[in-house]
mmCIF file of C-alpha atoms in Angstrom:
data_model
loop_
_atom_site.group_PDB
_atom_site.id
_atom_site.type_symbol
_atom_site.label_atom_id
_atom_site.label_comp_id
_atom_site.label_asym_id
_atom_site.label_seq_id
_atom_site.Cartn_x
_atom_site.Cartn_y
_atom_site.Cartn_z
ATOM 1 C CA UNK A 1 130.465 140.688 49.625
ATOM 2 C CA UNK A 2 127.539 143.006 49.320
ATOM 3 C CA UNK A 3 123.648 142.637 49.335
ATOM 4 C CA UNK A 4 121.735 143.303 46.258
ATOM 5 C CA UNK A 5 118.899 145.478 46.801
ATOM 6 C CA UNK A 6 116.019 145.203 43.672
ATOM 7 C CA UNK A 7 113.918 148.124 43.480
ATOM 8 C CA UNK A 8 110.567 147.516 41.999
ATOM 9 C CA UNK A 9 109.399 151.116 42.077
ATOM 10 C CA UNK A 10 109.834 154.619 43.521
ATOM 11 C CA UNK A 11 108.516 153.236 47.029
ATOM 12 C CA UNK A 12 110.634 150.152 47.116
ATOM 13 C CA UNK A 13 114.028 151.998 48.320
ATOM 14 C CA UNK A 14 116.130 150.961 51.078
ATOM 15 C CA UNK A 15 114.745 153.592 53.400
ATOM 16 C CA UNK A 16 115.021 152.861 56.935
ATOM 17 C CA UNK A 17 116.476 148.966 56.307
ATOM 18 C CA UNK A 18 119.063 150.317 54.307
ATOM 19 C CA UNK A 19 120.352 152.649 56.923
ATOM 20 C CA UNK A 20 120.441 149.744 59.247
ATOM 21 C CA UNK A 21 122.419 147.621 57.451
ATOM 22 C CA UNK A 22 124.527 149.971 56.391
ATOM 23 C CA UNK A 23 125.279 151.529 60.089
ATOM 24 C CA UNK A 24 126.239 147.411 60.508
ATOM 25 C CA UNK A 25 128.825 147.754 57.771
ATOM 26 C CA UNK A 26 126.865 146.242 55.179
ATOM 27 C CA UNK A 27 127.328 147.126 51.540
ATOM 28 C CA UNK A 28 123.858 147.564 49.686
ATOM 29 C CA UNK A 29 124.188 147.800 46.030
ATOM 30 C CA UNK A 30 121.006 149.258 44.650
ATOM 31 C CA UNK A 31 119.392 148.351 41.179
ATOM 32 C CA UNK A 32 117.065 150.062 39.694
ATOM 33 C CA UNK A 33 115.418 146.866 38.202
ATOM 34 C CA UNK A 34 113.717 149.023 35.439
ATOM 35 C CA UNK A 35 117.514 150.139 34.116
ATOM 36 C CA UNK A 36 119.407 147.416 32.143
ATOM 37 C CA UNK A 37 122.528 148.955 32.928
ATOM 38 C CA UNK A 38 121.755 148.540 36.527
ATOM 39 C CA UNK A 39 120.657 144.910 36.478
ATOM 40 C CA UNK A 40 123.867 142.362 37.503
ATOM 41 C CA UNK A 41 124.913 139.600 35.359
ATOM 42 C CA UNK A 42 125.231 136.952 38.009
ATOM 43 C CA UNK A 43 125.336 136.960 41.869
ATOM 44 C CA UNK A 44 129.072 136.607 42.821
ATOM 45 C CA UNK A 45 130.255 137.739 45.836
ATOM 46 C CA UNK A 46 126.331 138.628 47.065
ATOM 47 C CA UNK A 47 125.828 137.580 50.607
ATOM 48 C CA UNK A 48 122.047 138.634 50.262
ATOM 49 C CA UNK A 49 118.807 139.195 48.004
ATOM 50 C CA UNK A 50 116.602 142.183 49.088
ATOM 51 C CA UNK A 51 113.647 143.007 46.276
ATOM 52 C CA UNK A 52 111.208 145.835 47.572
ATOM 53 C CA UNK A 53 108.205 147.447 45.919
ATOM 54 C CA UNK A 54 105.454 149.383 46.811
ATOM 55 C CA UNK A 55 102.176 149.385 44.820
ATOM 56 C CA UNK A 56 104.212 147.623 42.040
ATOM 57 C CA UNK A 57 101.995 145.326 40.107
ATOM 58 C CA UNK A 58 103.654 141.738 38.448
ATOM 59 C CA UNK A 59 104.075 141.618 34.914
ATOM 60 C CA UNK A 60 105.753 139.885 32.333
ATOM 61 C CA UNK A 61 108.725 142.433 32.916
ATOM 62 C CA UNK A 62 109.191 140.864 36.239
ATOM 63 C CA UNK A 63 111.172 137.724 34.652
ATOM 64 C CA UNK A 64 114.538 138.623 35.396
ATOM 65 C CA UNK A 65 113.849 139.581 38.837
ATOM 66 C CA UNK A 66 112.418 136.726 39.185
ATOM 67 C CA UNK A 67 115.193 134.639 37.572
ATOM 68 C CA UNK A 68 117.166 136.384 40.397
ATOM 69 C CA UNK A 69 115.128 135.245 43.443
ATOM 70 C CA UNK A 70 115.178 131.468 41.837
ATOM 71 C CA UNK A 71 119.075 131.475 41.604
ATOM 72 C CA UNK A 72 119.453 132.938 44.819
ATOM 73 C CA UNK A 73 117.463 130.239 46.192
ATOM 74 C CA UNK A 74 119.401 127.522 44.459
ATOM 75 C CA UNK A 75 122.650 129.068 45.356
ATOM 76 C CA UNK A 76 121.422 129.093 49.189
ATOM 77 C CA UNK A 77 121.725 133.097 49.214
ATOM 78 C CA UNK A 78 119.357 134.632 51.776
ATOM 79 C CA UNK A 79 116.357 136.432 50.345
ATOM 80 C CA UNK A 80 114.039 139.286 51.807
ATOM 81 C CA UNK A 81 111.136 140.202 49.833
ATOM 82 C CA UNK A 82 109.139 143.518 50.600
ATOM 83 C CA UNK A 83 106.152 144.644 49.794
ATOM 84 C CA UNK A 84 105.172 143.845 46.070
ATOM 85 C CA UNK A 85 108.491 141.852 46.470
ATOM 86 C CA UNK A 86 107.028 139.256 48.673
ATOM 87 C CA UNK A 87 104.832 138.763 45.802
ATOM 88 C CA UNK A 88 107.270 138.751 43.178
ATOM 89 C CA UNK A 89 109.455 136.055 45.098
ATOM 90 C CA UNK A 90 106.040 133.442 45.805
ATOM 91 C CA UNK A 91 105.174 133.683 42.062
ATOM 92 C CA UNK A 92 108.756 132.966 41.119
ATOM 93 C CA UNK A 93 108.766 130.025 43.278
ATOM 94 C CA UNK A 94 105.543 128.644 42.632
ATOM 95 C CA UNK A 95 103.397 130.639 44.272
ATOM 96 C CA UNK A 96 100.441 132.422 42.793
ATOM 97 C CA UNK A 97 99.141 135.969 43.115
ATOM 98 C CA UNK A 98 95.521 137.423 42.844
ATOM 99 C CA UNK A 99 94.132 140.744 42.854
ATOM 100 C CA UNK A 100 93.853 141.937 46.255
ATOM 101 C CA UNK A 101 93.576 146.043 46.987
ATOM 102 C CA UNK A 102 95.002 146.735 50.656
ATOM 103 C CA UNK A 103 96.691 150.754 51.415
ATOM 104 C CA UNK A 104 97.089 152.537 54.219
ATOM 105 C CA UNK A 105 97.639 151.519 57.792
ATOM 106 C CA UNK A 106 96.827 148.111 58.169
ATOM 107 C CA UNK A 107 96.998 145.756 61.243
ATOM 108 C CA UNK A 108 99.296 143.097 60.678
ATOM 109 C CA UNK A 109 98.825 139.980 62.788
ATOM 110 C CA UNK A 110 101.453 137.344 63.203
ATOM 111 C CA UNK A 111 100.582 134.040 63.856
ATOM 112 C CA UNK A 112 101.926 131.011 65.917
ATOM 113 C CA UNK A 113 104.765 130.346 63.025
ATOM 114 C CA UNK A 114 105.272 133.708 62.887
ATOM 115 C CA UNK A 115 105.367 134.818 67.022
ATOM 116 C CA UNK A 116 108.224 131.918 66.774
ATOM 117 C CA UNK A 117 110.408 132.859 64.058
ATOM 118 C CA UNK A 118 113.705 134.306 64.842
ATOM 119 C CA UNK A 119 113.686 137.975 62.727
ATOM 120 C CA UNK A 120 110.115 138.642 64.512
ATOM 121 C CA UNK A 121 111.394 138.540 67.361
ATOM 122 C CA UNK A 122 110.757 141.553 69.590
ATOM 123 C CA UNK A 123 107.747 142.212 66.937
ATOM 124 C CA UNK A 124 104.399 142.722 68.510
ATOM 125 C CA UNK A 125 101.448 139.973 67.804
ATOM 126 C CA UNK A 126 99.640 142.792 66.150
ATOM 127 C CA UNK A 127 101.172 146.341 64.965
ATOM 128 C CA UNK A 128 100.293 148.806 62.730
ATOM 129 C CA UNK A 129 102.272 148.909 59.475
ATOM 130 C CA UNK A 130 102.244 150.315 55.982
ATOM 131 C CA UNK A 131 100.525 148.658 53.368
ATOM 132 C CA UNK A 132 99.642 149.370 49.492
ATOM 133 C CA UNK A 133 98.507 146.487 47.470
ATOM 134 C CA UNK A 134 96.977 146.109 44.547
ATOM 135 C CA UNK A 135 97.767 142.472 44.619
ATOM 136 C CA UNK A 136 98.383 139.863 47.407
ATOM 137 C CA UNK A 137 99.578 136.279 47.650
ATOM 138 C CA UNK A 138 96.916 133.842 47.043
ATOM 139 C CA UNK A 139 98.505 130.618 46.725
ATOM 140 C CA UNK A 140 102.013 129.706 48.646
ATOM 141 C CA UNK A 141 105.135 128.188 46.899
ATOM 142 C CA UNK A 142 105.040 124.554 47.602
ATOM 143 C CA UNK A 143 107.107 124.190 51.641
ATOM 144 C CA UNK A 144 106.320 127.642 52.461
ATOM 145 C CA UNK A 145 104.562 128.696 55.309
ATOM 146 C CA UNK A 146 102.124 131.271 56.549
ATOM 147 C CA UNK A 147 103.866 134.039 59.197
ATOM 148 C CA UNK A 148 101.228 136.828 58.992
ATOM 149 C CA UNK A 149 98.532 138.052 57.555
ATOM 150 C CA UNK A 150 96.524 141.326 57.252
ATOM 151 C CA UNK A 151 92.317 141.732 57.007
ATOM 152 C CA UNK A 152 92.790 141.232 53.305
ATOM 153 C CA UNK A 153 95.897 139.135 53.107
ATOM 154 C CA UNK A 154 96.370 135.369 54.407
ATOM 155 C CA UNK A 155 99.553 135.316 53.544
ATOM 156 C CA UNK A 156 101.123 138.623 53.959
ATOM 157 C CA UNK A 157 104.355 137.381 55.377
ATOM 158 C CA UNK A 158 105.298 133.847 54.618
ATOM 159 C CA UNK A 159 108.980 131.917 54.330
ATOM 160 C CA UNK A 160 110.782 128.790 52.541
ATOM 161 C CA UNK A 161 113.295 127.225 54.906
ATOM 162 C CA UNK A 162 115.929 129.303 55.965
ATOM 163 C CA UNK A 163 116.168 131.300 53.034
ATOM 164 C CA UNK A 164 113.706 133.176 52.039
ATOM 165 C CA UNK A 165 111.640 136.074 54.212
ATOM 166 C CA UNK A 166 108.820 137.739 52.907
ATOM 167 C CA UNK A 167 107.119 140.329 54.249
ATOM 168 C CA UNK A 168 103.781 142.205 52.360
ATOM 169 C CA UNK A 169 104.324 145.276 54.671
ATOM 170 C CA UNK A 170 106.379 148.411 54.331
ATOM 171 C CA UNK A 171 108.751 148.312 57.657
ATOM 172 C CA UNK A 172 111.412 150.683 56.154
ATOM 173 C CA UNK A 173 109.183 153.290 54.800
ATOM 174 C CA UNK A 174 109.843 156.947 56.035
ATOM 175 C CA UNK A 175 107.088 159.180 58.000
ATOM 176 C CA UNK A 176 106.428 160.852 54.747
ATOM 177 C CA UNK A 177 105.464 157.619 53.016
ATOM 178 C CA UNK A 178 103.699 156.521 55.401
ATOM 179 C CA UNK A 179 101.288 159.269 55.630
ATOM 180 C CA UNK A 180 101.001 158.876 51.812
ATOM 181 C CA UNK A 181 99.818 155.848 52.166
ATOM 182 C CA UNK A 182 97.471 156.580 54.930
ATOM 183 C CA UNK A 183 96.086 159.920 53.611
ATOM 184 C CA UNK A 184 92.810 158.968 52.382
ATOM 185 C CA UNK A 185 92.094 157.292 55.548
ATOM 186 C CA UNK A 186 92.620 160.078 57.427
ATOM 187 C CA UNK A 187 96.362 159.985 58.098
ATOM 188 C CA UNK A 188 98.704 158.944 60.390
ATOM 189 C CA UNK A 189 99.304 159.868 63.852
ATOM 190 C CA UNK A 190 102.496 161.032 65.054
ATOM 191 C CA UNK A 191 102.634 158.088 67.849
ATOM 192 C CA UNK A 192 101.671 155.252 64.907
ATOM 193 C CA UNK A 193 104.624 156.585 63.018
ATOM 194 C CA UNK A 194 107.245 156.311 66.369
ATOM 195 C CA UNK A 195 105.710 152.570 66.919
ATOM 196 C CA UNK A 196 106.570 151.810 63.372
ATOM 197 C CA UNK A 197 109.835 152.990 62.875
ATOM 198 C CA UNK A 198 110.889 151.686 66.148
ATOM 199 C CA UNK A 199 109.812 148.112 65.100
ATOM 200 C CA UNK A 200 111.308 149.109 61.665
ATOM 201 C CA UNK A 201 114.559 149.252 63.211
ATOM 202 C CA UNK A 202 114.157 146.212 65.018
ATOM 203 C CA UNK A 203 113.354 144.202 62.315
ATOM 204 C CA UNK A 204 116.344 145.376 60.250
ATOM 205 C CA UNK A 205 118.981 144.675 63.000
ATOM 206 C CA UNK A 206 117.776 141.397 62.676
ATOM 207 C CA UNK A 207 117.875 140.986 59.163
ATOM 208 C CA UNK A 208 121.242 142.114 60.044
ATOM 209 C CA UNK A 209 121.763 140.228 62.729
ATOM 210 C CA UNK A 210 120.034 136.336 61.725
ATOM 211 C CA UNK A 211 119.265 136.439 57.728
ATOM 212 C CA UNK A 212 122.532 138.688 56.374
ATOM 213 C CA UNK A 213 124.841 138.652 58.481
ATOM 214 C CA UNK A 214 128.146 139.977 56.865
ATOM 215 C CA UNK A 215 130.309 136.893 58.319
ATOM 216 C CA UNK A 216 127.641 134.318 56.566
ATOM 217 C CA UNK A 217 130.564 134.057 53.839
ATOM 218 C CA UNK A 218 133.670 132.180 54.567
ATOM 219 C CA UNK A 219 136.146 131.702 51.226
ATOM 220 C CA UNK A 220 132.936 131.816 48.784
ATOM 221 C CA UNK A 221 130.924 129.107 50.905
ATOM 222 C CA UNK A 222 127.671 129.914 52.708
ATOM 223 C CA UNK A 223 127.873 129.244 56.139
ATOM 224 C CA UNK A 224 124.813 127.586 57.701
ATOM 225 C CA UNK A 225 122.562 129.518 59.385
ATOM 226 C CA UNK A 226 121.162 128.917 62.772
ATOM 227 C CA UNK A 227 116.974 129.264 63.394
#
């Protein structure tokens, strides 16, 4: 079993998550989603959906990403979404997306959903965190619901049930692309950086621990999982 990792861009790699997970034992297959030869023909044997971007905007090219997202949804895979993947998964389930420009280090603010839901947990209320949007969720796919948002974004992290997790925020970036992203504000301290990969690892063990775990799969059935 393995977990697919989409890449919408240069700043959508594994990063920090993918160490995680794979210090857990997980196997993360990475596609480059702008390589045919890279793109999988079904989702056999996947135990989890991962699609990450970072100032990625959606266009009509997104399709078959999003044809993945929907199937993985029907077929009761788990599903993170990072970044301009959290936007990518609400418009492929019904959400809608509107211009929205957000970069650099952003406070993101979880609310009462969101201070409750299992993979925040041990997240602060507020943090710091990388952001670089050109976009942002505007509308939510019909039963999701509202986990965080930014001072631009209502809906920067939202979910549907217990399968999908989307977060408009850049947890695994590195301390080089995070002071990218926060040079023309000034940069990013040294401290800001420790506080953010600390909670980056944090949030990955749990990804590890509640959404992907690698004994969710029992002779080709999803097990149930637990919130």
């Amino acid at each position: 079993m393995a977990i697919y990792y989409f890449e919408l861009d240069a700043h959508g790699a594994p990063g920090l998550l993918g160490t995680v997970l794979r210090e857990f034992g997980q196997q993360v297959k990475q596609i480059d989603v702008h390589r045919a030869s890279t793109m999988p023909l079904d989702l056999d044997e996947v135990h989890g959906v991962i699609v990450s971007g970072g100032g990625a905007s959606l266009t009509a090219s997104s399709g078959a990403t999003e044809a993945f997202v929907r199937d993985a949804v029907a077929l009761e895979i788990p599903v993170l979404a990072i970044g301009a993947g959290a936007r990518l998964a609400a418009r492929a389930l019904g959400g809608e997306v509107s211009p929205c420009s957000e970069r650099g280090i952003v406070r993101v603010t979880l609310n009462a959903l969101g201070r409750e839901e299992p993979i925040f947990a041990g997240q602060r209320w507020t943090s710091d965190q990388g952001v670089w949007n050109d976009e942002c969720v505007s509308k939510l796919p019909p039963d999701a619901k509202a986990f965080a948002s930014t001072p631009s974004a209502k809906c920067a992290g939202w979910g549907l049930g217990v399968w999908v997790t989307a977060i408009d925020w850049h947890p695994e970036w590195s301390a080089k692309e995070l002071a990218e992203c926060s040079a023309s504000g000034g940069g990013v301290t040294p401290q800001t950086v420790s506080d953010i990969e600390r909670l980056g690892r944090l949030f990955a063990e749990r990804v590890n621990l509640m959404l992907m775990p690698v004994d969710r799969m029992n002779a080709g059935r999803t097990r149930d999982l637990l919130h």
